[in-house]
Every structure is written in C-alpha cells, then in structure tokens.
Amino acid sequence: MTDAATGAPGAMTAESFARITDAILASVGKVIDGKPDAVRSALVCLLAEGHLLIEDVPGVGKTMLARALAASVDATVRRIQFTPDLLPGDVTGVSVFNPVDREFEFKPGAIFAHIVIADEINRSSPKTQSALLEAMEEGQVTADGQTHILPDPFLVVATQNPLEMEGTYALPEAQRDRFMMRISMGYPDARSEALMLRQRDTVNPLDAIAPVATASKISELIAWARAVHVAPTIEDYAVALAAATRTHSDLRLGASPRATLQLVRAAKVWAALDGRGFVIPDDITALLIPVFSHRLIPTRSSGGARARTTADAIAATLERIASSVRVPLAARQ
C-alpha cells in the first residue's frame, strides 16, 4: 500500500481524508459499474459506524458490492450464507468443552470480523436473525454470561431478497432498526450490462482489487467524520423530520430516536465526503429516504406487488414530509 492510497502517517487532514475515500470509491467502482450512489452509501455506513441493508432481486450485484468494499479495505472479512438451517451459534460462536484443560472455551463465530457479509439474511429463521442484534448495536457478543468484544471498526453488510420470494422471512422491526441505511441496487443500464458480459466471461473483477486502506486508517477516517460540525438548527431539523413521521396519517410506525441519531451521523460523513466540515440541510434530505424508509410502516396495504409498491409509497410520504418541514436558513449560534 502506498502513501498515495493510505495517506501520510500522522494526523488525518481534509486532503488525506479525500484521498483515501476517493481511492475506496474508485476501487469499489471498478467492480460495481454505473452504481455510484450505492457505492457511496456503503462507504457512508462504514464511516458512520452503521450497518447496511441491500434489498433487491437476485443477480443485480448485492453481494458483489459487499465483497468489493471488503476487498478494498485491508481488514478481516467474513461471509455468512444465511439458510433456514443456520443456527445462532454459527453466527456468534459457542462454548466448547476442552478435555485437556477440563473447562469450556469460547470458539468465536463468523461475526468476529471487521466486515461481515450477511448474505440473504431473510432466508434464515427469526431466531438466527436475532443473533445479530447485540453485535450490531453494541459491538459485542454475550455467550454463557461472558462478553466478547468485536473488532473495531465493525460493519455488517446484509443482503436480502424481496419478501414475496419463496423461502424468505420478514426481518422484524427491531432488526431493521439496527441498519443505518437500506438501499436497492436496481438493474444496470444497457452499457454497464454489456460491459459486464465482455469483462466477466474470463476474469473475476474482485481478483484485481487490492486493499487501499487499513483497518486503522478506517478508524482515523471515522474519527475525522465524527468531528464534522452539526449546528443546533440542523439538529432541530432532523428531529422535526423524525417527529413528522410519527404523526403522519399515512404511517402507522414512525422513525425511532435511533433513526434520528443515525441520520445525523450519516449526514456528517456525507458532508465530509463533499469536502465540508459542517452539515447542511441538503445532507439531511439526501439521506432521509435510505435512513428512514425501512423503519416505517404504512397505515394501509399497498396491494399488488407489496414489497416494491409499499417501499415506493413510503418514499413518496417521506418526500412530502421533507417538503412540508421548514428548512433552517441559518445556523443558530
């Protein structure tokens, strides 16, 4: 790894932040062509210490995006294929009796990595899905009364298929609320799909990716983004948007306080990626749908293709809320 990729040793600066994040975005973009918004969202979740849920039909690059991000960071990576027979202990780990020492010792599960790819998370039972709750919220695993700390930084990138597909289990509200953002990849455009046909017939694009940042450098990026300034009026704006979802007639369940906190955290990273040391209202509104939509429940059924049209209906409701809540014009000192 060169200094051009990782930044010179020492304190993080705006220039080194931009250099490293641009390198990560470019690295992932080599594999995920034509989806810059999805790539940026994945990086935002990593640097905002959140978790990412990618929901879409099979074959559009959900797992490839997660693997490309993992390959771009020189950190430990584990992939868990969620299936109906997967057990919670397979995820978190189990205590095994050691006949030599005559005592139980903890064998860490696949969750013990910097980046964990939870592939097709909604194909496992709710009991197994819940094994991720403590890890995603507190960065630790408790087994047999003992607490085991997960690596830092820690990111879960989960993929899920639409719920109308056979053999899927809906993620419970508490599980969805742990994810900072939910995004959809969508189908590639014709040019990108044709390019994929030519390039991937003989080579795997992941093989060409080399790490451009270490885990310790990612921790420095996280600390830099955390220091981005949020004016009191911007905080009030985020709270007002969340409060509007809790009283809106089209929504049965509004955004939680955790959602408001994660919206502001994500906005800090969004601002830092744009080269600013402060958050503006546009950062909040740009992230409103990916951060809030998967936490909301509409008051009435959308009929037909439920998963897709419900998501569209919630997005439209959030757009109306954003247009109705007063945007702060100047920071309150």
CSV table of C-alpha atoms in Angstrom, one decimal, residues 167-320:
chain,number,residue,atom,x,y,z
A,167,GLY,CA,-38.5,-19.2,1.5
A,168,THR,CA,-37.9,-15.8,2.9
A,169,TYR,CA,-38.7,-14.5,6.4
A,170,ALA,CA,-39.5,-10.8,7.1
A,171,LEU,CA,-37.0,-9.0,9.2
A,172,PRO,CA,-38.6,-7.9,12.4
A,173,GLU,CA,-38.9,-4.1,13.1
A,174,ALA,CA,-36.2,-4.3,15.8
A,175,GLN,CA,-33.8,-5.9,13.4
A,176,ARG,CA,-34.5,-3.4,10.6
A,177,ASP,CA,-34.0,-0.5,13.0
A,178,ARG,CA,-30.4,-1.7,13.6
A,179,PHE,CA,-29.5,-1.0,10.0
A,180,MET,CA,-28.4,2.6,9.3
A,181,MET,CA,-29.5,2.5,5.7
A,182,ARG,CA,-31.4,0.4,3.2
A,183,ILE,CA,-30.6,0.7,-0.5
A,184,SER,CA,-31.7,-1.0,-3.7
A,185,MET,CA,-29.2,-1.8,-6.4
A,186,GLY,CA,-31.6,-1.8,-9.4
A,187,TYR,CA,-30.8,-3.2,-12.8
A,188,PRO,CA,-27.7,-1.9,-14.6
A,189,ASP,CA,-28.1,0.2,-17.7
A,190,ALA,CA,-27.5,-1.4,-21.1
A,191,ARG,CA,-23.9,-0.1,-21.4
A,192,SER,CA,-22.9,-1.4,-18.0
A,193,GLU,CA,-24.6,-4.8,-18.6
A,194,ALA,CA,-22.9,-5.2,-22.0
A,195,LEU,CA,-19.5,-4.3,-20.4
A,196,MET,CA,-20.1,-6.9,-17.7
A,197,LEU,CA,-20.7,-9.6,-20.4
A,198,ARG,CA,-17.4,-8.8,-22.1
A,199,GLN,CA,-15.3,-8.5,-18.9
A,200,ARG,CA,-16.6,-11.2,-16.7
A,201,ASP,CA,-16.7,-14.1,-19.1
A,202,THR,CA,-13.0,-14.8,-18.4
A,203,VAL,CA,-12.0,-12.9,-15.2
A,204,ASN,CA,-13.4,-12.1,-11.8
A,205,PRO,CA,-13.1,-8.4,-11.2
A,206,LEU,CA,-12.7,-9.0,-7.5
A,207,ASP,CA,-9.3,-10.6,-8.2
A,208,ALA,CA,-8.0,-7.3,-9.5
A,209,ILE,CA,-8.9,-5.3,-6.3
A,210,ALA,CA,-6.1,-4.6,-3.9
A,211,PRO,CA,-6.7,-3.0,-0.4
A,212,VAL,CA,-6.4,0.8,-0.5
A,213,ALA,CA,-6.9,1.4,3.3
A,214,THR,CA,-6.1,-0.5,6.5
A,215,ALA,CA,-8.5,-1.0,9.4
A,216,SER,CA,-6.5,1.5,11.5
A,217,LYS,CA,-6.8,4.1,8.7
A,218,ILE,CA,-10.6,3.5,8.5
A,219,SER,CA,-10.7,4.2,12.3
A,220,GLU,CA,-9.0,7.5,11.6
A,221,LEU,CA,-11.5,8.3,8.8
A,222,ILE,CA,-14.3,7.5,11.2
A,223,ALA,CA,-12.9,9.9,13.9
A,224,TRP,CA,-12.5,12.6,11.3
A,225,ALA,CA,-16.1,12.4,10.1
A,226,ARG,CA,-17.3,12.2,13.7
A,227,ALA,CA,-15.8,15.7,14.3
A,228,VAL,CA,-17.9,17.3,11.5
A,229,HIS,CA,-19.9,20.2,12.9
A,230,VAL,CA,-23.7,20.0,13.2
A,231,ALA,CA,-25.4,23.3,14.0
A,232,PRO,CA,-28.2,23.3,16.5
A,233,THR,CA,-30.7,24.3,13.8
A,234,ILE,CA,-29.6,21.2,11.7
A,235,GLU,CA,-30.2,19.0,14.7
A,236,ASP,CA,-33.7,20.6,15.2
A,237,TYR,CA,-34.4,20.0,11.5
A,238,ALA,CA,-33.5,16.3,11.8
A,239,VAL,CA,-35.7,16.0,14.9
A,240,ALA,CA,-38.6,17.8,13.2
A,241,LEU,CA,-38.4,15.3,10.2
A,242,ALA,CA,-38.5,12.4,12.6
A,243,ALA,CA,-41.3,13.8,14.6
A,244,ALA,CA,-43.4,14.4,11.4
A,245,THR,CA,-43.2,10.6,10.6
A,246,ARG,CA,-44.6,9.8,14.0
A,247,THR,CA,-47.8,11.8,13.5
A,248,HIS,CA,-48.3,11.4,9.7
A,249,SER,CA,-51.7,9.9,8.8
A,250,ASP,CA,-50.1,7.6,6.2
A,251,LEU,CA,-47.7,6.0,8.7
A,252,ARG,CA,-48.5,3.6,11.4
A,253,LEU,CA,-45.0,3.4,12.8
A,254,GLY,CA,-42.7,6.4,12.6
A,255,ALA,CA,-38.9,6.8,12.9
A,256,SER,CA,-37.3,5.9,16.2
A,257,PRO,CA,-34.9,8.1,18.1
A,258,ARG,CA,-32.1,5.7,16.9
A,259,ALA,CA,-33.1,6.7,13.3
A,260,THR,CA,-32.7,10.4,14.1
A,261,LEU,CA,-29.2,9.7,15.6
A,262,GLN,CA,-28.1,7.7,12.6
A,263,LEU,CA,-29.5,10.2,10.2
A,264,VAL,CA,-27.2,12.9,11.7
A,265,ARG,CA,-24.2,10.5,11.8
A,266,ALA,CA,-24.7,9.6,8.2
A,267,ALA,CA,-25.0,13.3,7.3
A,268,LYS,CA,-21.7,14.0,8.9
A,269,VAL,CA,-19.9,11.5,6.6
A,270,TRP,CA,-21.9,12.8,3.6
A,271,ALA,CA,-20.6,16.3,4.3
A,272,ALA,CA,-17.1,15.1,4.8
A,273,LEU,CA,-17.1,13.2,1.5
A,274,ASP,CA,-18.2,16.5,-0.1
A,275,GLY,CA,-15.2,18.2,1.5
A,276,ARG,CA,-17.1,20.2,4.1
A,277,GLY,CA,-16.5,20.3,7.9
A,278,PHE,CA,-20.2,21.1,8.6
A,279,VAL,CA,-23.6,19.6,7.8
A,280,ILE,CA,-26.1,21.5,5.6
A,281,PRO,CA,-29.9,20.7,5.2
A,282,ASP,CA,-29.3,19.1,1.8
A,283,ASP,CA,-27.2,16.4,3.6
A,284,ILE,CA,-30.1,15.5,5.8
A,285,THR,CA,-32.7,15.4,3.0
A,286,ALA,CA,-30.3,13.4,0.7
A,287,LEU,CA,-30.2,10.7,3.3
A,288,LEU,CA,-33.8,10.8,4.6
A,289,ILE,CA,-35.2,8.0,2.4
A,290,PRO,CA,-32.3,5.5,2.7
A,291,VAL,CA,-32.1,6.0,6.5
A,292,PHE,CA,-35.8,6.3,7.4
A,293,SER,CA,-37.8,4.3,4.9
A,294,HIS,CA,-37.1,0.7,6.1
A,295,ARG,CA,-38.1,1.7,9.7
A,296,LEU,CA,-41.6,3.0,8.7
A,297,ILE,CA,-44.8,1.0,8.4
A,298,PRO,CA,-47.7,2.4,6.3
A,299,THR,CA,-51.2,2.6,7.7
A,300,ARG,CA,-52.8,0.6,4.9
A,301,SER,CA,-51.8,-2.1,2.4
A,302,SER,CA,-50.4,-1.0,-1.0
A,303,GLY,CA,-51.9,-4.2,-2.6
A,304,GLY,CA,-50.3,-5.9,-5.6
A,305,ALA,CA,-46.6,-6.3,-5.5
A,306,ARG,CA,-46.5,-5.5,-1.8
A,307,ALA,CA,-42.8,-5.1,-1.1
A,308,ARG,CA,-42.0,-2.8,-4.0
A,309,THR,CA,-45.1,-0.6,-4.0
A,310,THR,CA,-45.0,-0.2,-0.2
A,311,ALA,CA,-41.4,1.0,-0.4
A,312,ASP,CA,-42.4,3.5,-3.1
A,313,ALA,CA,-45.4,4.7,-1.1
A,314,ILE,CA,-43.2,5.3,2.0
A,315,ALA,CA,-40.6,7.1,-0.2
A,316,ALA,CA,-43.3,9.4,-1.5
A,317,THR,CA,-44.6,10.0,2.0
A,318,LEU,CA,-41.1,11.0,3.1
A,319,GLU,CA,-40.7,13.3,0.2
A,320,ARG,CA,-44.0,15.1,1.2
